[in-house]
XYZ file of C-alpha atoms in Angstrom:
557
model
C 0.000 0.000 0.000
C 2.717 2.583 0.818
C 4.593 1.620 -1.797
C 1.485 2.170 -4.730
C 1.277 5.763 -2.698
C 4.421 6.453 -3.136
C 4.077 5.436 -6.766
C 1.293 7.868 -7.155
C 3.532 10.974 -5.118
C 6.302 10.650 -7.303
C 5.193 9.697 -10.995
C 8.316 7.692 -11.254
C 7.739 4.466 -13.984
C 7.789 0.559 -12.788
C 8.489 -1.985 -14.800
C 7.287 -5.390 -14.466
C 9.076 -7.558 -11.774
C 9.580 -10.698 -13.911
C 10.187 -9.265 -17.562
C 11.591 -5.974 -16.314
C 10.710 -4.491 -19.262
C 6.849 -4.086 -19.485
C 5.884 -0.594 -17.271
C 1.970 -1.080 -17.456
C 1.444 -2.685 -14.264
C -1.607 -4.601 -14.094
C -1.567 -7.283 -11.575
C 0.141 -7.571 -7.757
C 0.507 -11.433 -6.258
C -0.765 -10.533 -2.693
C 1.325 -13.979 -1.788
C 5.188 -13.104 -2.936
C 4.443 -9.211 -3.747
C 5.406 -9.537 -7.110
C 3.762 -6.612 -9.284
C 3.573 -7.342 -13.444
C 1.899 -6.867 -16.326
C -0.670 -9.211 -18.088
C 1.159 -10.883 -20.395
C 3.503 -12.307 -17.034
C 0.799 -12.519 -14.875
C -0.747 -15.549 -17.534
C 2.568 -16.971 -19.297
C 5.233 -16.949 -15.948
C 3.611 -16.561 -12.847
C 0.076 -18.675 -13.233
C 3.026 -21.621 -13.681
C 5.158 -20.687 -10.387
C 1.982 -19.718 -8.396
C -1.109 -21.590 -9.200
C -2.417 -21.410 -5.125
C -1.242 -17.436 -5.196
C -3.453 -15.081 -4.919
C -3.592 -12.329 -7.526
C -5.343 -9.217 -7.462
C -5.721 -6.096 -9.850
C -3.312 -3.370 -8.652
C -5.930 -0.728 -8.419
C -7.274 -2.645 -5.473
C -3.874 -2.977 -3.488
C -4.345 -0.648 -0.524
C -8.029 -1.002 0.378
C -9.154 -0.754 3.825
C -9.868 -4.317 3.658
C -6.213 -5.591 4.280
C -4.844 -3.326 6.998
C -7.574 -4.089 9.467
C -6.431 -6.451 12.120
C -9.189 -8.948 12.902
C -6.675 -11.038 15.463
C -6.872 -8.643 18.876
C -10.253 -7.988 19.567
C -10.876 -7.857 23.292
C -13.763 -9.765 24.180
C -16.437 -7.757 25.861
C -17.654 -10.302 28.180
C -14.049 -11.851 28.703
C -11.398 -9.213 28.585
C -8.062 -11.301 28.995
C -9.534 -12.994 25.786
C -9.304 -11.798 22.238
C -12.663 -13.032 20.262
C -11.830 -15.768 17.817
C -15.645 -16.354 15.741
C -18.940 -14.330 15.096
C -22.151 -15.582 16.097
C -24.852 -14.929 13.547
C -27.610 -15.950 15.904
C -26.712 -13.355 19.020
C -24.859 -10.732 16.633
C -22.018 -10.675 18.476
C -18.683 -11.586 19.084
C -17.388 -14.357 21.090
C -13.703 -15.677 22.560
C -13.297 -19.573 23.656
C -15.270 -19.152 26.763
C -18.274 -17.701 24.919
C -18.321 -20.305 22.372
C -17.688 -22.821 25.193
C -20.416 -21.256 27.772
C -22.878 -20.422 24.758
C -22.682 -20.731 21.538
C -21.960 -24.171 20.878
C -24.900 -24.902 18.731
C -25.085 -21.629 17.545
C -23.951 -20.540 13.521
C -20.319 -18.834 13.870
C -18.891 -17.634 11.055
C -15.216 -15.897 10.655
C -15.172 -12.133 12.088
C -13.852 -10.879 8.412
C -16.531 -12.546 6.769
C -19.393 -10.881 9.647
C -17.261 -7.641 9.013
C -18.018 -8.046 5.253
C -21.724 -9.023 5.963
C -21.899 -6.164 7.922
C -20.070 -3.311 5.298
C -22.717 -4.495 2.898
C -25.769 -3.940 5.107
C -24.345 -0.640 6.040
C -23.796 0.040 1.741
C -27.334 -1.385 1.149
C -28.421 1.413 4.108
C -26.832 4.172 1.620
C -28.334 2.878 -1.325
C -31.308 3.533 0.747
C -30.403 7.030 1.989
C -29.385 7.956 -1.524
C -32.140 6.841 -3.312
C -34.407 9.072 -0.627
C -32.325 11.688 -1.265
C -32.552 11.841 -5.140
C -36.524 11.215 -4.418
C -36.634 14.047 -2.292
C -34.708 16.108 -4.940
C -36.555 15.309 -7.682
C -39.600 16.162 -5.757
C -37.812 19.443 -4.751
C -37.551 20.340 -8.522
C -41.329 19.753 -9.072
C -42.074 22.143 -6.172
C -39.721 25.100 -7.490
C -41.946 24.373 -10.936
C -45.263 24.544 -9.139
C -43.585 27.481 -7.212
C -43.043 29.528 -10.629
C -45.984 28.142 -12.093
C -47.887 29.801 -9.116
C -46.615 32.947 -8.909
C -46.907 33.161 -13.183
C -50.729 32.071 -12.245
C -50.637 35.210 -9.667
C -49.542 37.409 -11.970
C -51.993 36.546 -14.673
C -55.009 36.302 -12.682
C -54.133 39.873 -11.035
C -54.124 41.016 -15.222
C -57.148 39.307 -15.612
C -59.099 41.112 -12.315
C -57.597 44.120 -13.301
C -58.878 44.089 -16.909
C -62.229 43.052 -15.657
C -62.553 46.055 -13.261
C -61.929 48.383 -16.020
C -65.276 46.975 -18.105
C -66.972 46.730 -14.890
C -66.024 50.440 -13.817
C -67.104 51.920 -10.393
C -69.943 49.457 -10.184
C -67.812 46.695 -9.220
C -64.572 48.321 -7.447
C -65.966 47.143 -3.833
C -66.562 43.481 -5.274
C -62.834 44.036 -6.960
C -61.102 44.834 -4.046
C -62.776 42.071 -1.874
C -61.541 39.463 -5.299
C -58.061 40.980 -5.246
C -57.584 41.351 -1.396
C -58.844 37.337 -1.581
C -56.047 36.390 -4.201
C -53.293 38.232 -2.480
C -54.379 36.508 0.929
C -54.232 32.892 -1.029
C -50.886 33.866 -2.562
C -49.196 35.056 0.362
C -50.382 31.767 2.095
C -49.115 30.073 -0.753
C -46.114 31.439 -0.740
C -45.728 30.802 3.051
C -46.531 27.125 2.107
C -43.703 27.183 -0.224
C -41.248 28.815 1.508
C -41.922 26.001 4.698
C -41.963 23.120 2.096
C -38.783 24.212 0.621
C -36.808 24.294 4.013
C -38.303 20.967 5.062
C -36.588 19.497 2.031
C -33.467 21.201 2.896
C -33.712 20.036 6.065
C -34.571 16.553 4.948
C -31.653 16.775 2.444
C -29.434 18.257 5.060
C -30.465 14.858 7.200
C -29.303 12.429 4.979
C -26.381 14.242 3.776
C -25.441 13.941 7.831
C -26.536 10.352 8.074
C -24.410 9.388 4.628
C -21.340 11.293 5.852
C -20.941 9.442 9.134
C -21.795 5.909 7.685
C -19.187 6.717 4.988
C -16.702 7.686 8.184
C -17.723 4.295 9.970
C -17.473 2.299 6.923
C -13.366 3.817 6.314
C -12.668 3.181 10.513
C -9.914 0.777 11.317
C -10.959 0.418 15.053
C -12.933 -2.814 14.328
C -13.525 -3.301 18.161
C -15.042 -0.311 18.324
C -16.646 -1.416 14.612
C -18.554 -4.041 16.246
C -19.948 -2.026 19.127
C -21.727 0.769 17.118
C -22.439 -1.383 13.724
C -25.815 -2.144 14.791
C -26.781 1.259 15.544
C -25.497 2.794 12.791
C -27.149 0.230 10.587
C -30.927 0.898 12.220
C -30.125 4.535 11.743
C -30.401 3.760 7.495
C -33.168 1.804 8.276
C -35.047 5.071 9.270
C -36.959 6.816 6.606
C -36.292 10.770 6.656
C -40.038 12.443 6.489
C -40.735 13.779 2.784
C -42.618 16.749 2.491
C -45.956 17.098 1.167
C -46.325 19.637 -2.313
C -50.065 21.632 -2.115
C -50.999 22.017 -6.291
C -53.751 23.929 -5.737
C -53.866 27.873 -7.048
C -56.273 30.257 -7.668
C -57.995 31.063 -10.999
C -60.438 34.043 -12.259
C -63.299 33.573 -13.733
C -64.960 36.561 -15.094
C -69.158 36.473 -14.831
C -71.883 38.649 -15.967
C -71.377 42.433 -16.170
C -73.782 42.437 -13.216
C -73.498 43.972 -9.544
C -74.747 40.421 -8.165
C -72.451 38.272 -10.305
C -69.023 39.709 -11.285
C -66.863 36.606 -11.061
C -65.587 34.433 -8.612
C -61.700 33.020 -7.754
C -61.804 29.094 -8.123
C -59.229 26.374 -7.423
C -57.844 25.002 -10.259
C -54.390 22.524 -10.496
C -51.518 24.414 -11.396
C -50.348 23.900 -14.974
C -46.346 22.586 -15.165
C -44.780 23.414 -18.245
C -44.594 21.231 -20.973
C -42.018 18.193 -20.047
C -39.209 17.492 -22.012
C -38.037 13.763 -21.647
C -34.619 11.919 -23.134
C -33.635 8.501 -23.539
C -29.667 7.232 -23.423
C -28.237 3.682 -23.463
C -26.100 2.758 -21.038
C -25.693 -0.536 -21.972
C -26.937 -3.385 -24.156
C -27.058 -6.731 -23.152
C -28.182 -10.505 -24.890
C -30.405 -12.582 -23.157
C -31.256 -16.526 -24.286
C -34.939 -15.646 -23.746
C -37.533 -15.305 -26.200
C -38.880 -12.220 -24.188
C -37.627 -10.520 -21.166
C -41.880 -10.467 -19.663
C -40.471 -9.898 -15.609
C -38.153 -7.800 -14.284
C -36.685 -7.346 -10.671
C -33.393 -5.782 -10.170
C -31.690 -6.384 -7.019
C -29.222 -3.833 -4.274
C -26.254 -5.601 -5.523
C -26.511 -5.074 -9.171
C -27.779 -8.401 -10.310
C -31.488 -8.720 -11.397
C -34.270 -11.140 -11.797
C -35.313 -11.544 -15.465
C -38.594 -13.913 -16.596
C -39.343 -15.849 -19.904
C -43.112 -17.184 -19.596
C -42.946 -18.448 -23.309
C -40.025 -20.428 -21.949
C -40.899 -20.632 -18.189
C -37.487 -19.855 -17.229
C -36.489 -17.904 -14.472
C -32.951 -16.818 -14.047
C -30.664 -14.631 -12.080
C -28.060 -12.601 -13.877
C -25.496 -10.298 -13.123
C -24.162 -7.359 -15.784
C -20.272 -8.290 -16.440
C -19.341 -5.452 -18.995
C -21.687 -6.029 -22.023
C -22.940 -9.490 -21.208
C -25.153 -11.041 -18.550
C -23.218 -13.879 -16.500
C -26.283 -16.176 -15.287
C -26.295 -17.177 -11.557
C -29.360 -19.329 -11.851
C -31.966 -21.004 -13.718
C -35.172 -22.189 -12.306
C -37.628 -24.111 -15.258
C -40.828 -21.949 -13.761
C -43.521 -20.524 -15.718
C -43.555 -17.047 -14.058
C -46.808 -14.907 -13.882
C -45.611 -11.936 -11.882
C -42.604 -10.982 -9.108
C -41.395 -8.849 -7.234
C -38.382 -7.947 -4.582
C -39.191 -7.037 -0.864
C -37.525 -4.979 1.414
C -35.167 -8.048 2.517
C -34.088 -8.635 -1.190
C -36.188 -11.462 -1.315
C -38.418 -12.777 -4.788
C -41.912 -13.077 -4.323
C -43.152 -15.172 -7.020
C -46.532 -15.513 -8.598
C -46.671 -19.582 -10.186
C -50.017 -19.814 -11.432
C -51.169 -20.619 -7.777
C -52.956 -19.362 -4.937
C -49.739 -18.911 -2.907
C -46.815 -16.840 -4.135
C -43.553 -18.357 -4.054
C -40.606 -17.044 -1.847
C -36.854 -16.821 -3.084
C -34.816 -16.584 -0.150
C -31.885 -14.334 -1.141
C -29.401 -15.649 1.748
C -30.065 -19.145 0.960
C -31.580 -19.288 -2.511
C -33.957 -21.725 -1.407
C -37.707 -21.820 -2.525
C -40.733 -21.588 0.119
C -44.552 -20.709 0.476
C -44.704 -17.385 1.378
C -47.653 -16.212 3.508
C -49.483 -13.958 0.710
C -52.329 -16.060 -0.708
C -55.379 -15.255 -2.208
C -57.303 -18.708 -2.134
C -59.814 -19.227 -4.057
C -58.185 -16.792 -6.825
C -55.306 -17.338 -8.938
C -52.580 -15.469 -8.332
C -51.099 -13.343 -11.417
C -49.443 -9.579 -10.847
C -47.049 -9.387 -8.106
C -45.427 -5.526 -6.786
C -44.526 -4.533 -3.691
C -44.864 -1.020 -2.072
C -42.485 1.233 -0.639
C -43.780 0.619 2.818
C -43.258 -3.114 2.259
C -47.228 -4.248 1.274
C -48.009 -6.704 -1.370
C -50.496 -6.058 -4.119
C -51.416 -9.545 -6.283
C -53.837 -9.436 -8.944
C -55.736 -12.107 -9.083
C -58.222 -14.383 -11.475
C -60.771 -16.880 -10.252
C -62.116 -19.331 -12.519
C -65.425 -18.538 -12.507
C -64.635 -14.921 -14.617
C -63.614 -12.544 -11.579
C -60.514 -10.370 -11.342
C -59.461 -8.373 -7.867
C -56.111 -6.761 -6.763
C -55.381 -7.630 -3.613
C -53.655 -5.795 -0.421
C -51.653 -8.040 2.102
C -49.609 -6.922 5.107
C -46.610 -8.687 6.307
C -48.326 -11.021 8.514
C -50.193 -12.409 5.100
C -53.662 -10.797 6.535
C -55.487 -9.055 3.842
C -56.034 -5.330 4.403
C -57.944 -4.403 0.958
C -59.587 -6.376 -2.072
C -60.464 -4.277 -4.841
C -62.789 -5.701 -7.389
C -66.308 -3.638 -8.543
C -66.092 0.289 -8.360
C -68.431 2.609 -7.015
C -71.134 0.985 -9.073
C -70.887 -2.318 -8.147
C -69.473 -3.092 -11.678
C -66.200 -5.144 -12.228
C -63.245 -3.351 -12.217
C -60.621 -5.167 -13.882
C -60.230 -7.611 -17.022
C -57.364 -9.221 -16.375
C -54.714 -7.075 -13.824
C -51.601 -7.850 -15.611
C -48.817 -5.895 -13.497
C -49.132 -3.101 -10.944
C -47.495 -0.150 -9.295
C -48.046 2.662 -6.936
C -47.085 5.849 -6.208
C -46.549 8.165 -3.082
C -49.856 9.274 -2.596
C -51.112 5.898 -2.499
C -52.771 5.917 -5.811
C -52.703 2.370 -7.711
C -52.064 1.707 -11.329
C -52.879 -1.607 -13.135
C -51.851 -2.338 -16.604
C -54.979 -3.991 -17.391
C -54.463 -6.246 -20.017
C -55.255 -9.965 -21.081
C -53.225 -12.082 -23.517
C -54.359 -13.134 -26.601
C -56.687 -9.789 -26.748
C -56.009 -6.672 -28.334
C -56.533 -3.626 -26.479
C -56.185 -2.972 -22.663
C -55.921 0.333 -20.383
C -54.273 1.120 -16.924
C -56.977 1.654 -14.522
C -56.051 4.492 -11.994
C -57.291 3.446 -8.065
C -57.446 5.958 -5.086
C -56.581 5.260 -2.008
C -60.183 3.504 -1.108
C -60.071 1.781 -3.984
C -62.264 3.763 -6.030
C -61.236 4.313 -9.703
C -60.265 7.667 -10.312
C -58.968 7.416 -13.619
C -58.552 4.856 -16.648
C -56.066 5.412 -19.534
C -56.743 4.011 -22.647
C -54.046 5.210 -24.819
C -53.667 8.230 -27.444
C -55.054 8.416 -30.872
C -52.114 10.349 -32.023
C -49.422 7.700 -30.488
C -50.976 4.163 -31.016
C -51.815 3.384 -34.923
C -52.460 -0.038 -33.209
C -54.400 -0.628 -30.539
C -53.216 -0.128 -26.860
C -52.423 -2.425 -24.844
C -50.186 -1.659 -21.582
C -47.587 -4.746 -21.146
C -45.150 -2.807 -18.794
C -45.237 -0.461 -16.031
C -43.526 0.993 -13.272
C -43.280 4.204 -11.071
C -40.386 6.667 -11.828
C -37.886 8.565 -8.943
C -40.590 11.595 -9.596
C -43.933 9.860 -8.847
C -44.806 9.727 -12.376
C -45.601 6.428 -14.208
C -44.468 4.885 -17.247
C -46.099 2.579 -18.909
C -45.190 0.196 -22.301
C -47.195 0.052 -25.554
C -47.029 -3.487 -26.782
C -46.120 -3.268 -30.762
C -45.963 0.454 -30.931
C -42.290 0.406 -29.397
C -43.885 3.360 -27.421
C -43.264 4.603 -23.489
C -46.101 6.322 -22.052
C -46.001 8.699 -19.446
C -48.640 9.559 -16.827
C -48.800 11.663 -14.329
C -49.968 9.938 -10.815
C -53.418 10.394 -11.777
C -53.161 8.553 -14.758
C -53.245 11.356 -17.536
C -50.821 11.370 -20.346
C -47.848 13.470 -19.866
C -45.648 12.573 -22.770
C -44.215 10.280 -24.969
C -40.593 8.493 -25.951
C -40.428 6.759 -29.151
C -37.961 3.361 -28.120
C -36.990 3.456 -31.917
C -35.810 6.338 -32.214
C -32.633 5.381 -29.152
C -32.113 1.626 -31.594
C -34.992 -0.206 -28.901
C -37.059 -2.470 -30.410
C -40.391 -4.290 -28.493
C -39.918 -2.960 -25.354
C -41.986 -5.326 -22.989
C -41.150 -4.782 -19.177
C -39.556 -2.238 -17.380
C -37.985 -1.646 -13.674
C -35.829 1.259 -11.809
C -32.434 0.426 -10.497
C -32.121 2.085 -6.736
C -29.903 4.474 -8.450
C -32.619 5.768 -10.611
C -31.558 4.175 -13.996
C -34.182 2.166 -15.931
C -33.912 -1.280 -17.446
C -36.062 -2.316 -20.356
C -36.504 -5.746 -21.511
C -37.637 -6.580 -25.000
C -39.103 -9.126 -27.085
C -36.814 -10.714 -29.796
C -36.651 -9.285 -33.567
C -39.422 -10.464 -35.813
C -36.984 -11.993 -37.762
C -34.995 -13.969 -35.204
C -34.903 -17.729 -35.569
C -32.984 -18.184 -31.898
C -33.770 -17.099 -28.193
C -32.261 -13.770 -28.156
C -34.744 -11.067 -26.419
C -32.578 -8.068 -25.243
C -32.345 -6.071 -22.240
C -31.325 -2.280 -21.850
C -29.935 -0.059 -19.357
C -30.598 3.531 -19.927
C -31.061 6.456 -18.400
C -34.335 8.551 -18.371
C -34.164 12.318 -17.302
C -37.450 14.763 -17.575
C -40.241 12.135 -15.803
């Protein structure tokens, strides 16, 4: 490590230890300290040094090899250095503990609990972060509603003002009380802003703090002292900072009769935003061997879930430069899944009862979500860790259901406010802050569908059929998810088209996949760092399993 600094200090060239001629350093044998280039590393050394362990040079030096795991003072027997980590008590233990106690207990090496523990504290960042760029994009939609507001103000005063002139001296009492009621609203509007602004500063300023000192405790080389405040630190990501609520409501003039009874009245209307400008850019391109990428889940540690129900496949992959390296393959016919909060898969089979992947283990369970006597077909999970399953029963009924945790169910949804069935055939689901729920409604094999738009008591608020001016075919929502800023996005089957809707379920705007070289985008899913992956159908033209998956990034929704 000092030596790589000192590399860096004085710009001074190295050649390879075993050719000593090559100076681009690549590799460094962590066993004999030999440093060399490729071409040694595979033709000289891989012969001499098969057990050796080799590492990339640009990883020499991290924290990870000067901390001492060997003289850690055990809390409960001080003349004793701990030797093991329990994974049942969370703690460390010396020869006595594991003699008193922990005998049947799971131990596991302290560097590999320090590990376990680093990535619980990076998955708590991921966490902060991701608040953090929700809270920021929601910070930019106030400052819009904010301008958009006092541009309202400024037109509606115009608009009174104008009016009093036609009206004359017949209406100046009535003008004044309209004018002295606007300035009122404004002024309490601009209160309201000016208090939501500094709660997201202070809600920014929050996790800033929080990331800061994790970051600090992560780069500490006191590991006894690591051990004593992990679990603290880690239940400190684990606590959501409060988002601020954003009021859209403004007023709005509307002139009446040129009468003394009836000269117009201020009404609130939703603030118009202006006109939203999206772009599309790859990030990268990747080949699956799936006829069409139908589910996606990705997961905090960069691999994802991806689903084939053509080929009821089910695999785990992980992004290695331009290709996927597969982890796993399960021969399932998938109907829906989702991730939890514990990086879990919920899986919908066909059944009753969705399926649990267990990320520590990889082993397959029941889960407690069941919707007996219905089917079980779209599975999503909420930000506040409830499932929502659509469901079919056989006898021509379709419901989205509601569990907690505990597998109780808190809501079915299934006629609307006139007792008339809601949904054909709830294909996938998401939600959005405010609670609102929106179902691609669609049913294989048929050819049209819309995304029905629920409230938070389940009545339907909204239902999006598509736009004559995008879909020359007929609309039918395959894909959908919720972006960082609470809007939705939703996929056109066969119109290679992205939809997107505000949280009520109106049409924003529009991307055109073809236009950025994507063809039959079919599902869709955010990364927790805000990029978006997009899985396709194969080419019309393909005679092999080659569906393809993107990773892009979407600004402007």
């Amino acid at each position: 490590m000092a030596f790589s600094k000192s590399v860096i200090r004085s710009q001074m060239p190295i050649n390879c230890n075993l050719c000593e001629t090559e100076k681009n350093i690549k590799w460094k044998c962590l066993t004999c300290g030999v440093l060399m280039c490729s071409t040694c590393k595979d033709k000289i050394h891989l012969r001499i040094g098969k057990d050796h362990k080799v590492v990339d040079i640009k990883s020499v030096g991290l924290h990870g090899r000067d901390l001492d795991f060997t003289n850690i003072k055990c809390q409960d027997h001080s003349e004793q250095s701990t030797c093991l980590f329990c994974t049942n008590c969370d703690k460390l233990v010396c020869p006595t503990c594991f003699a008193k106690v922990h005998k049947k207990h799971d131990l596991i090496e302290i560097s590999d609990a320090y590990n376990l523990k680093i990535e619980r504290l990076k998955k708590g960042q991921s966490k902060l972060q991701k608040e953090k760029n929700e809270i920021t994009a929601t910070k930019d939609q106030a400052n819009l509603i904010h301008d958009a507001e006092n541009s309202n103000y400024a037109k509606v005063s115009t608009d009174i003002l104008n009016h009093e002139k036609v009206l004359k001296e017949a209406v100046e009492k009535h003008i004044s009380k309209l004018r002295n009621e606007l300035d009122q609203n404004h002024k309490a509007c601009a209160k309201a802003n000016e208090e939501t602004m500094n709660a997201f500063s202070k809600s920014e300023k929050q996790i800033e703090e929080k990331y800061r000192d994790i970051q600090d405790f992560i780069n500490t080389t006191d590991i006894p002292n690591f051990f004593k405040e992990v679990c603290q630190m880690v239940r400190s990501t684990e606590m959501s900072v409060p988002k601020p609520e954003i009021s859209r409501k403004t007023l709005q003039f509307l002139p009446g009769e040129i009468t003394q009874s009836n000269i117009g009245v201020l009404q609130s209307v939703d603030i118009s935003l202006p006109e939203v400008k999206v772009s599309l850019g790859i990030v990268n391109q990747y080949q699956t061997n799936l006829s069409l990428v139908t589910y996606l889940s990705p997961c905090p540690d960069d691999s994802l879930w991806i689903a084939c129900d053509l080929d009821a496949v089910l695999q785990k992959v992980k992004p290695e430069g331009t290709r996927l390296k597969t982890i796993s393959t399960f021969n399932i016919t998938v109907f829906g899944m989702a991730i939890t909060p514990s990086d879990d898969l919920l899986v919908s089979t066909g059944k009753s009862r969705l399926q649990m992947m267990r990320s520590a283990t990889g082993k397959v369970k029941d889960s407690v979500y069941d919707i007996n006597p219905f089917l079980a077909i779209a599975v999503h999970v909420t930000n506040g860790g409830q499932v929502m399953v659509g469901g079919y029963h056989k006898e021509g009924r379709r419901a989205v259901f509601v569990i907690n945790k505990k597998g109780d169910h808190e809501a079915v949804y299934e006629h609307d406010q006139h007792n008339q069935p809601i949904f054909d055939y709830p294909y996938k689901i998401t939600t959005i802050s405010n609670g609102n729920i929106h179902v691609a409604n669609y049913c294989p094999g048929e050819y049209s569908g819309k995304v029905v738009v629920l409230g938070k008591g389940g009545d339907v608020i909204n239902i999006y059929k598509g736009d004559t001016e995008i879909n020359k075919k007929p609309f039918r929502p395959v894909g959908i998810v919720t972006t960082p800023r609470d809007n939705v996005i939703v996929v056109g089957a066969d119109t290679h088209t992205l939809h997107i809707l505000n949280n009520s379920g109106e049409l924003i705007t529009y991307i055109k996949t073809t236009y950025n070289g994507i063809e039959g985008p079919y599902s869709l899913a955010f990364t927790q760092t805000g990029q978006l992956y997009i899985g396709c159908t194969e080419s019309n033209d393909s005679t092999t399993k080659e569906a393809k998956l993107y990773k892009v990034n979407i600004s402007g929704c």
